[in-house]
Short mmCIF file of C-alpha atoms and ligand atoms in Angstrom, two decimals:
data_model
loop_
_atom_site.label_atom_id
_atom_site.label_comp_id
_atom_site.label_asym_id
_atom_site.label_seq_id
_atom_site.Cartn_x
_atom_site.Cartn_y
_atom_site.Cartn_z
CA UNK K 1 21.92 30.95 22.62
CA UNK K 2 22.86 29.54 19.13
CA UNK K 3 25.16 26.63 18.60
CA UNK K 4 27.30 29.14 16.54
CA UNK K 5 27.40 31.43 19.14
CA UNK K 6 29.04 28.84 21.52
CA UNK K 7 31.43 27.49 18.98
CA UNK K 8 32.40 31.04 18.44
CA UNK K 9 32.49 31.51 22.63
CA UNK K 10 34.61 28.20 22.52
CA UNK K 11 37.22 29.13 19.76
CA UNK K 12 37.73 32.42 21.29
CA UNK K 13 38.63 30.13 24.66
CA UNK K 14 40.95 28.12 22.88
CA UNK K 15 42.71 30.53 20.73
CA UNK K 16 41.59 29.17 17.82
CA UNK K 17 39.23 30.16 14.37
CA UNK K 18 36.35 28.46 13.67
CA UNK K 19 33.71 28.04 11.20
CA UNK K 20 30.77 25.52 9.85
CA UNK K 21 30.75 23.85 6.53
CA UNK K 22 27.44 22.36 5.18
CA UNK K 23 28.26 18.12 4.30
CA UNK K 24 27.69 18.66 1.01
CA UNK K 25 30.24 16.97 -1.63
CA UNK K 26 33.18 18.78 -2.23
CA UNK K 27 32.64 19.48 -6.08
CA UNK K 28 35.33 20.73 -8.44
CA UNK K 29 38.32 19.23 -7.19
CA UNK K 30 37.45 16.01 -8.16
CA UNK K 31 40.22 15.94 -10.98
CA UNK K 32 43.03 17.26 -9.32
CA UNK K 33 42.96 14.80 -6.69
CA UNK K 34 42.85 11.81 -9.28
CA UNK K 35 45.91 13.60 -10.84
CA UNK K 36 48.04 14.72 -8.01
CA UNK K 37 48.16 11.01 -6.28
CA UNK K 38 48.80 12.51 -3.14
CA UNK K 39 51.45 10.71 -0.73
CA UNK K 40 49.90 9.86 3.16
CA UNK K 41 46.38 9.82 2.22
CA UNK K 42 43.63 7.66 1.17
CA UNK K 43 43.64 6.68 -2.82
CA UNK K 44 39.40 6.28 -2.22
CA UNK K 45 39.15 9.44 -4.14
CA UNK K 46 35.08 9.30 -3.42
CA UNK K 47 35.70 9.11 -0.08
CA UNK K 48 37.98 12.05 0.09
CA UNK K 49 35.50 14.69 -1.09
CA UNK K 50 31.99 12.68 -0.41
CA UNK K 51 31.47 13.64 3.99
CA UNK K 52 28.33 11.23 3.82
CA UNK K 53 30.90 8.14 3.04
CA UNK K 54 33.15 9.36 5.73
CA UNK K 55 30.55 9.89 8.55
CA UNK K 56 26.81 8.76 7.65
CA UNK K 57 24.34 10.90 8.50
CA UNK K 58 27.01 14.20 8.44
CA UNK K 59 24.84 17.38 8.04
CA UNK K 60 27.52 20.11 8.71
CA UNK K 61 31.16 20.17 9.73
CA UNK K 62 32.53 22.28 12.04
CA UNK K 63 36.53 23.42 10.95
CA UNK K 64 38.82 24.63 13.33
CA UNK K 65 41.84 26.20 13.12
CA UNK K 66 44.58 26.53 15.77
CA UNK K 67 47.69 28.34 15.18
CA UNK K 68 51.54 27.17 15.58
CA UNK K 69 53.12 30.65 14.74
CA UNK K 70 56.18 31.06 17.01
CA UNK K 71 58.70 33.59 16.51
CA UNK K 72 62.99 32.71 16.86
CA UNK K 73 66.25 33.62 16.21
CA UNK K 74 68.75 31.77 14.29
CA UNK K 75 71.84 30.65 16.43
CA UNK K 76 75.40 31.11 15.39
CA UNK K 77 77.58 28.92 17.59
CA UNK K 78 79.73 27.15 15.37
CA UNK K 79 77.67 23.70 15.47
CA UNK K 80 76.26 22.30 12.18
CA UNK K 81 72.41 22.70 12.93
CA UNK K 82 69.39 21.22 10.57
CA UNK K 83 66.62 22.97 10.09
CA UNK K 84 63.38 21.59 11.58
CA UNK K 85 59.10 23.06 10.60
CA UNK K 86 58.62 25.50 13.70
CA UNK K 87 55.75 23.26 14.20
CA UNK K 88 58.39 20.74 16.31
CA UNK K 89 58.12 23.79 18.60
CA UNK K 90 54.36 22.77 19.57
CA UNK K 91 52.75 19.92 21.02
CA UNK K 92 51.48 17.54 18.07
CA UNK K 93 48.56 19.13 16.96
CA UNK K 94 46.84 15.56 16.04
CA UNK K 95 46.64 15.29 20.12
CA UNK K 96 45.49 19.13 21.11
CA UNK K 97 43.46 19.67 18.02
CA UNK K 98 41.99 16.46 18.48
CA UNK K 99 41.41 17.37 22.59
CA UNK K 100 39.66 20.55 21.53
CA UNK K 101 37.50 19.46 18.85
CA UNK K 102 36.07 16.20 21.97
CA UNK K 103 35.84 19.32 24.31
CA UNK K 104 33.91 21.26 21.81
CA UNK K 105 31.73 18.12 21.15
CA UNK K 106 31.16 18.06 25.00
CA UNK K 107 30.38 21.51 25.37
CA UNK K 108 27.51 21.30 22.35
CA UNK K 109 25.84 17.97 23.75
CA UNK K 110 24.65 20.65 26.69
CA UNK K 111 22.50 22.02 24.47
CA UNK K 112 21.45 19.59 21.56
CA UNK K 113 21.69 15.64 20.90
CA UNK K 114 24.37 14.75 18.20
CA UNK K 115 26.03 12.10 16.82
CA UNK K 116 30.03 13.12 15.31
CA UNK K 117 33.18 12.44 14.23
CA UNK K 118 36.67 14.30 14.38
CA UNK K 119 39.36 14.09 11.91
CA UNK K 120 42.77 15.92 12.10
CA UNK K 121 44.88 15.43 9.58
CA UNK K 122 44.88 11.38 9.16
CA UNK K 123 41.10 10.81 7.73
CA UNK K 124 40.42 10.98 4.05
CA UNK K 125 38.33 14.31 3.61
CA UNK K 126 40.76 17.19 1.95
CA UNK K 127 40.35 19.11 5.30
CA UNK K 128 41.44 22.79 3.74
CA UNK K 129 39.08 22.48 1.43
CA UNK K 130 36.53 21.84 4.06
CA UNK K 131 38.19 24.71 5.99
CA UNK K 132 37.76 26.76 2.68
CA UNK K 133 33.95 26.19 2.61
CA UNK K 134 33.67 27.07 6.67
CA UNK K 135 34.80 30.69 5.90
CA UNK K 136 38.57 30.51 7.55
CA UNK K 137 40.54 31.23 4.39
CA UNK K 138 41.65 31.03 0.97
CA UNK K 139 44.40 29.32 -1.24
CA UNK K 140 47.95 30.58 -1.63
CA UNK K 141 50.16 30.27 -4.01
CA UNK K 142 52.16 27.63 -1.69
CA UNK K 143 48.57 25.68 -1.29
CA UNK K 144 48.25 26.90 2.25
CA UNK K 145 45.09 27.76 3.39
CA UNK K 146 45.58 31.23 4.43
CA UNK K 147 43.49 33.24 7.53
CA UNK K 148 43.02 36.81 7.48
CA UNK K 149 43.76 36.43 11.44
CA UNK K 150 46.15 33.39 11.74
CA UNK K 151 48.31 33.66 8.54
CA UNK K 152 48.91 30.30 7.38
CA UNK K 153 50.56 28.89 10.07
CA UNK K 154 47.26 26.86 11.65
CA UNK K 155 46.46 23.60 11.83
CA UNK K 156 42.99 22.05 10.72
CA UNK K 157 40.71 19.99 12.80
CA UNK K 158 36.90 18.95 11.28
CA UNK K 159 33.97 18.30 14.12
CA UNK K 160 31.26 16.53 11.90
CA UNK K 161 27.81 16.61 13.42
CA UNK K 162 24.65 14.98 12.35
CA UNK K 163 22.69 18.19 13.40
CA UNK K 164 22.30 20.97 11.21
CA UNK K 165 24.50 24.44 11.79
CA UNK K 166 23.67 27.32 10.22
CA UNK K 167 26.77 27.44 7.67
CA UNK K 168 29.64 30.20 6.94
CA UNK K 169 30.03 32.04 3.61
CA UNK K 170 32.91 30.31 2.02
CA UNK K 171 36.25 32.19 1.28
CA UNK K 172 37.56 32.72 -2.13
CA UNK K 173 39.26 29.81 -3.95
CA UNK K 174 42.42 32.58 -4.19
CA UNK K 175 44.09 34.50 -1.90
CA UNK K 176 44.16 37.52 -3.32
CA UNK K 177 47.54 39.31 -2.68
CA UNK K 178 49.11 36.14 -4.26
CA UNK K 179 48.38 38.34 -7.62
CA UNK K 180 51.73 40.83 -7.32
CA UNK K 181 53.82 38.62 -4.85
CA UNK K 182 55.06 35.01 -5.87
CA UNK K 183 58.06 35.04 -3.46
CA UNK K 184 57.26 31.27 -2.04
CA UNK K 185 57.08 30.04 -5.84
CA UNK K 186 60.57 31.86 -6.10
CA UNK K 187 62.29 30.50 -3.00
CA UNK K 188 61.00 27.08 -2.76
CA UNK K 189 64.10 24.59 -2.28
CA UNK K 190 62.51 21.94 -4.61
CA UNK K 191 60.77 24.26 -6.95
CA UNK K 192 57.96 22.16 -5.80
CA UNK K 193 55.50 25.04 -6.68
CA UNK K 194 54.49 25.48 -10.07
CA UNK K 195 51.87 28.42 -10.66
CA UNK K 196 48.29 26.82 -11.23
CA UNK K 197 49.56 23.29 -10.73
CA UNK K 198 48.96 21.21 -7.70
CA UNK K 199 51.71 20.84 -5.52
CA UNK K 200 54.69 18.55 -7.13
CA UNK K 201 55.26 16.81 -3.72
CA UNK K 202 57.56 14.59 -4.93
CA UNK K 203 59.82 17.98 -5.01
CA UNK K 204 58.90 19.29 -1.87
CA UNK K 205 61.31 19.18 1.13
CA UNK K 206 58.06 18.34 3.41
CA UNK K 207 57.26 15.10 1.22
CA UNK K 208 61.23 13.97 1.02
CA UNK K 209 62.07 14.31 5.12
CA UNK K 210 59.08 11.83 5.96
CA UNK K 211 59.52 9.66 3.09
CA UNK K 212 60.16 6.07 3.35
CA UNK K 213 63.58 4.34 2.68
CA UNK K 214 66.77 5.86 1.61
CA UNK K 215 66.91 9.10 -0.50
CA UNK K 216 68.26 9.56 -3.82
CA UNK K 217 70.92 12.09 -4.81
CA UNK K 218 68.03 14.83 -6.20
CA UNK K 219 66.70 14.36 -3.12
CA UNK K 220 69.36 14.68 -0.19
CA UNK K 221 70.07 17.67 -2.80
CA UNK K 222 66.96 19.57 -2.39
CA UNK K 223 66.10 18.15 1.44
CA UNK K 224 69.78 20.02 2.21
CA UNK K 225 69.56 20.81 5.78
CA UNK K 226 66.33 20.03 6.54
CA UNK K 227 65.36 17.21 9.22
CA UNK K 228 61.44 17.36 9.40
CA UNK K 229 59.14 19.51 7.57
CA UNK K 230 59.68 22.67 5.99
CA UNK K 231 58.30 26.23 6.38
CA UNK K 232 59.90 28.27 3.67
CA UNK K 233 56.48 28.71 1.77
CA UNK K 234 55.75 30.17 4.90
CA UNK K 235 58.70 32.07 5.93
CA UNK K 236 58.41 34.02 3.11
CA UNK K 237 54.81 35.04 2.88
CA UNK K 238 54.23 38.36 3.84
CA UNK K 239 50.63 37.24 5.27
CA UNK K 240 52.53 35.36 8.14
CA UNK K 241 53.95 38.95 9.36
CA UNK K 242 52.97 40.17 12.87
CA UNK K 243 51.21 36.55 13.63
CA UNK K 244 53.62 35.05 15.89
CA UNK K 245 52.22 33.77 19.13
CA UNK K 246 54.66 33.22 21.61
CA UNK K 247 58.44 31.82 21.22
CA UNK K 248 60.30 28.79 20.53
CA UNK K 249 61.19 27.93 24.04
CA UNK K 250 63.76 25.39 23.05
CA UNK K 251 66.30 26.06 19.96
CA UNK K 252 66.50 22.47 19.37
CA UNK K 253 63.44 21.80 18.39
CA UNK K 254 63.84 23.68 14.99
CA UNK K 255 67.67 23.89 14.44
CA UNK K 256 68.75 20.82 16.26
CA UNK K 257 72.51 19.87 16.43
CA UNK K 258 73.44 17.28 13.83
CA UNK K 259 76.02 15.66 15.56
CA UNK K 260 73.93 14.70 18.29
CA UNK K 261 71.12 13.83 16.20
CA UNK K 262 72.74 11.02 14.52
CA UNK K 263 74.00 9.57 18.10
CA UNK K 264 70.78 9.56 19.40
CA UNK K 265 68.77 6.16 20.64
CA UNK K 266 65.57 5.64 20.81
CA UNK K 267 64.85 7.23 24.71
CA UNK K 268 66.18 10.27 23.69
CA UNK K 269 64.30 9.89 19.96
CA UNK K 270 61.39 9.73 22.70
CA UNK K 271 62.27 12.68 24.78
CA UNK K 272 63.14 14.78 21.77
CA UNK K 273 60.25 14.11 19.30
CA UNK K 274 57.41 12.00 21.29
CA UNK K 275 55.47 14.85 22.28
CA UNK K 276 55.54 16.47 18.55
CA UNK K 277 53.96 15.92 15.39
CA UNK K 278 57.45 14.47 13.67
CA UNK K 279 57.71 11.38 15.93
CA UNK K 280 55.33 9.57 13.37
CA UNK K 281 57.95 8.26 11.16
CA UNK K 282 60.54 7.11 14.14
CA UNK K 283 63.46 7.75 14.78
CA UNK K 284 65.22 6.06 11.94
CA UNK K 285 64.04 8.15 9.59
CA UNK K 286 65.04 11.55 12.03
CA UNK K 287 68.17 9.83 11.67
CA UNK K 288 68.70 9.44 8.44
CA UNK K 289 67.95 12.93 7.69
CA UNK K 290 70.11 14.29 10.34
CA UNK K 291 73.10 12.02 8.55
CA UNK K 292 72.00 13.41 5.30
CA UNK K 293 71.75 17.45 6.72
CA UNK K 294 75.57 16.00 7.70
CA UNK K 295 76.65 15.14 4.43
CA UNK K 296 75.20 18.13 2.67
CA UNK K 297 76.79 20.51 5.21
CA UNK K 298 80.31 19.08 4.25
CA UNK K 299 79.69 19.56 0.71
CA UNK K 300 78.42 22.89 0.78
C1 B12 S 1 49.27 14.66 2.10
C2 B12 S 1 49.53 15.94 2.85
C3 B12 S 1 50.76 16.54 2.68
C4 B12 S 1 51.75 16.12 1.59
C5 B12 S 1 51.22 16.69 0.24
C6 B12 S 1 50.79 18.15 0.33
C7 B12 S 1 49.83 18.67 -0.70
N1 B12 S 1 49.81 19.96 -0.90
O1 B12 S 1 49.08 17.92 -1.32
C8 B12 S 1 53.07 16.76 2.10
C9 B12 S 1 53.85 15.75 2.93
C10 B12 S 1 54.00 17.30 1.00
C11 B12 S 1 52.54 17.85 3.01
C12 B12 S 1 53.28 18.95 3.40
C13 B12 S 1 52.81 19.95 4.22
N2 B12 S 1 51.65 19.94 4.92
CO1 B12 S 1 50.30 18.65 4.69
N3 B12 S 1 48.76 17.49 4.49
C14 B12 S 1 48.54 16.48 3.71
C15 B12 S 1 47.10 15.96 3.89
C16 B12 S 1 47.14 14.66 4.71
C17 B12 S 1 46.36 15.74 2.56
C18 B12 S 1 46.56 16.89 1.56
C19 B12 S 1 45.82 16.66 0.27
O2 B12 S 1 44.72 16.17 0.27
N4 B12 S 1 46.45 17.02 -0.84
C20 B12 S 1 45.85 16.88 -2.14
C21 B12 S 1 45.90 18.24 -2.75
C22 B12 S 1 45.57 18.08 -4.22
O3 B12 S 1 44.91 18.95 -1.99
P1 B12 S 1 45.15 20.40 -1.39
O4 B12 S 1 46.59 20.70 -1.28
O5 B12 S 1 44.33 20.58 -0.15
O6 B12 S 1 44.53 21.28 -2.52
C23 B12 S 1 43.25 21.11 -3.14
C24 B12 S 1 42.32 22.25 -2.88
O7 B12 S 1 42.43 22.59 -1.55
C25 B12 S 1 42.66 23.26 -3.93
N5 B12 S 1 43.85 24.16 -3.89
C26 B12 S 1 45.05 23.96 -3.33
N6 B12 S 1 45.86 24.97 -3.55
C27 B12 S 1 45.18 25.86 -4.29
C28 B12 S 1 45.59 27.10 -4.79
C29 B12 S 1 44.66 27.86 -5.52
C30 B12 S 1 45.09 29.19 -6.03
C31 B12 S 1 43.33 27.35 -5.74
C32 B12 S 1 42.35 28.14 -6.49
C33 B12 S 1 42.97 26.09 -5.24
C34 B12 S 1 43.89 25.37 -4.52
O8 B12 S 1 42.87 22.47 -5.02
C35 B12 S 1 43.46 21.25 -4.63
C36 B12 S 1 42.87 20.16 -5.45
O9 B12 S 1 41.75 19.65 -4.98
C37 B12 S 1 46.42 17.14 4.67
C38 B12 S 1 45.36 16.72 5.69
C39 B12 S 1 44.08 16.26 5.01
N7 B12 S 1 43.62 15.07 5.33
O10 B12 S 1 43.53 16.98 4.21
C40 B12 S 1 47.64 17.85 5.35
C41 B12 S 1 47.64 19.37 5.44
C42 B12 S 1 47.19 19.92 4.11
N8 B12 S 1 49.10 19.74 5.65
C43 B12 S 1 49.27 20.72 6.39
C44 B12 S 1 50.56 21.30 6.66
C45 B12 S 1 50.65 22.28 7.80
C46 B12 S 1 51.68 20.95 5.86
C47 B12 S 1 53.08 21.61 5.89
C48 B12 S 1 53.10 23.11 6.10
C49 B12 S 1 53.93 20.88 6.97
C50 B12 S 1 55.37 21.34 7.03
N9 B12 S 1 55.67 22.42 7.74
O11 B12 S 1 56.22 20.71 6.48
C51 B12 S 1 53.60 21.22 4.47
C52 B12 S 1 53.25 22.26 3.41
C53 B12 S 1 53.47 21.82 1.98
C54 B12 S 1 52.61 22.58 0.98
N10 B12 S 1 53.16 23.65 0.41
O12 B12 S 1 51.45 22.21 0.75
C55 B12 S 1 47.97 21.30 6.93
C56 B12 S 1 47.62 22.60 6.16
C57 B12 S 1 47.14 23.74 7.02
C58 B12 S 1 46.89 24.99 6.19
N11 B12 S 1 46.78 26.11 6.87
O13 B12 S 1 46.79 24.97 4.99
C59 B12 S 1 46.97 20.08 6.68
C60 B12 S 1 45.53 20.50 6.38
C61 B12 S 1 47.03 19.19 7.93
C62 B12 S 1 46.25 19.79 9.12
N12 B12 S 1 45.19 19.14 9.57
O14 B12 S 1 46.59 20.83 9.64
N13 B12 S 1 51.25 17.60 3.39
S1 SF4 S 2 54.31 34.21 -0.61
FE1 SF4 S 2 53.10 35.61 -1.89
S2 SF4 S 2 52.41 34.31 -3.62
FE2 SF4 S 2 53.06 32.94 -1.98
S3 SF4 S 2 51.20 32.51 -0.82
FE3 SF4 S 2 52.19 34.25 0.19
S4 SF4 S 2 51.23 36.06 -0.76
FE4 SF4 S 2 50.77 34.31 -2.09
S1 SF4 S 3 57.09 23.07 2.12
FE1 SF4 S 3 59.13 23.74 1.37
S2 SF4 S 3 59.60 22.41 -0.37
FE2 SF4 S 3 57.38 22.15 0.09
S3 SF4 S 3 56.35 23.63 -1.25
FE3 SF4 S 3 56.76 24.74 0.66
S4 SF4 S 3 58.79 25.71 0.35
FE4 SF4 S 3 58.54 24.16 -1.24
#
């Protein structure tokens, strides 16, 4: 058997898509990165699009993709709720992802030597652009990376090898029915997406809710009722239909009651939010939000 054959055996396992990127440098995208001076990230531009400076030796990078698609309904029951991503519905994906990608690296060193490296989410490389090059999707208009199979509600995890893979054929830059739609452009809280521009973070309800220190007017104003993340770029995007997998077990997770959010300590800022991908911050900043959500709601 082929090492693509059991990465595509081991996706299929885990649920997930997969593909393999050669290491070469990640051309073309160069400028935009310089100009966006993205929040949460390395400012070692270099590093973010050279794989060589990130793991010598890299000859091809496997990208994974793992969905967090769940499907639920809006409560009505007279309590002021926030709105949290649906991805506080899932275990955080830095831990799973991360689990998977070891496993996979386990699973290949039965059949070849290898030196690697995993990064999800918190290493410098511009992982959907990476993703891009490995065949699992192209570019929205809301800068998702878009699956034909997932939709864009997937998380990204890179296995980089020192052994050479037979690559994927890329996926176009654009995703095409972006052409006659624009409806997450439209609805964006923060008009945070401007057509051909990168992503004006600094507007988007994502950046603001796990932001540092206190928020200004403009911002509580366009965060609204948000607590962590947002999925409205999402929400609206007709690729996301039909790819739910599975339901939000516990309504809390993404419309969680305000009042009780701002009385919470810190064990129950651990029992809440430990096992998710929002407990980075801490619970001050959960907080904060919640007391913000609080202060909108009155207004509005
Ligand atoms: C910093 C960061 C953020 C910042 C800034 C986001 C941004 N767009 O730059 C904030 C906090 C706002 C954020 C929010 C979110 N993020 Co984020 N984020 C990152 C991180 C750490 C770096 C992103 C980055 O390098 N940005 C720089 C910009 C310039 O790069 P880029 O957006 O990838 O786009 C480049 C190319 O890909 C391409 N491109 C982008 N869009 C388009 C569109 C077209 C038409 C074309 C041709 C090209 C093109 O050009 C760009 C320039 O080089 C990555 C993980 C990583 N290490 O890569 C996760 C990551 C991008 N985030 C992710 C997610 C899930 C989110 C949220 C959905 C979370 C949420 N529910 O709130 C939102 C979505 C916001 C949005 N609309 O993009 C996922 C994306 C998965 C996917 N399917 O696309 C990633 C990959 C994390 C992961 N491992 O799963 N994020
Ligand atoms: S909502 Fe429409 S324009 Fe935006 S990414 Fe989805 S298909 Fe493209
Ligand atoms: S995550 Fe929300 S605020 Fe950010 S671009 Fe998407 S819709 Fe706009």
């Amino acid at each position: 058997v082929s090492l693509r054959d059991i990465i595509a055996e081991f996706a299929q396992e885990n649920g997930c898509i997969a593909g393999v990127s050669d290491s070469r440098e990640l051309t073309g995208i160069r400028k935009t990165l310089e100009e966006a001076g993205t929040p949460f990230v390395s400012r070692d531009i270099a590093a973010r699009v050279a794989p060589e400076l990130v793991f010598p030796g890299c000859k091809s990078i496997i990208a994974l993709g793992s969905s967090y698609a769940k499907s639920f309904l809006r409560v009505d029951d007279g309590r002021l709720r926030g709105i949290q991503s649906v991805a506080c519905a899932s275990r955080d994906y830095h831990v799973t992802l991360r689990g998977i990608l070891e496993e996979l690296a386990s699973r290949l060193s039965r059949y070849t030597g290898f030196r690697y490296k995993v990064q999800v989410d918190t290493g410098p490389l511009v992982e959907r652009e990476v993703a891009r090059r490995a065949g699992l999707g192209s570019y929205g208009r809301n800068h998702q990376l878009i699956s034909p199979v997932l939709g864009s509600y997937f998380n990204i995890g890179l296995l980089m090898v020192d052994a050479v893979i037979e690559a994927d054929e890329p996926s176009p830059p654009e995703f095409a029915p972006c052409v006659d739609c624009g409806a997450c452009v439209a609805h964006c809280p923060g008009g945070a997406l401007v057509n051909g521009a990168p992503l004006d973070w600094r507007r988007c309800v994502s950046y603001i809710t796990q932001k540092k220190g206190d928020l200004s007017p403009d911002e509580a104003r366009i965060m609204g009722s948000y607590v962590y993340g947002c999925d409205v770029c999402q929400q609206v995007c007709p690729c996301n239909e039909g790819k739910t997998r599975g339901d939000v077990d516990d309504i809390e997770s993404v419309a969680p009651d305000l009042a009780r959010l701002i009385e919470m300590d810190d064990a129950e800022f651990t029992r809440r939010y430990g096992h998710t991908e929002a407990a980075w911050r801490g619970p001050g900043i959960i907080r904060r939000n919640a007391l913000s959500s609080l202060v909108y709601n009155s207004q509005v």
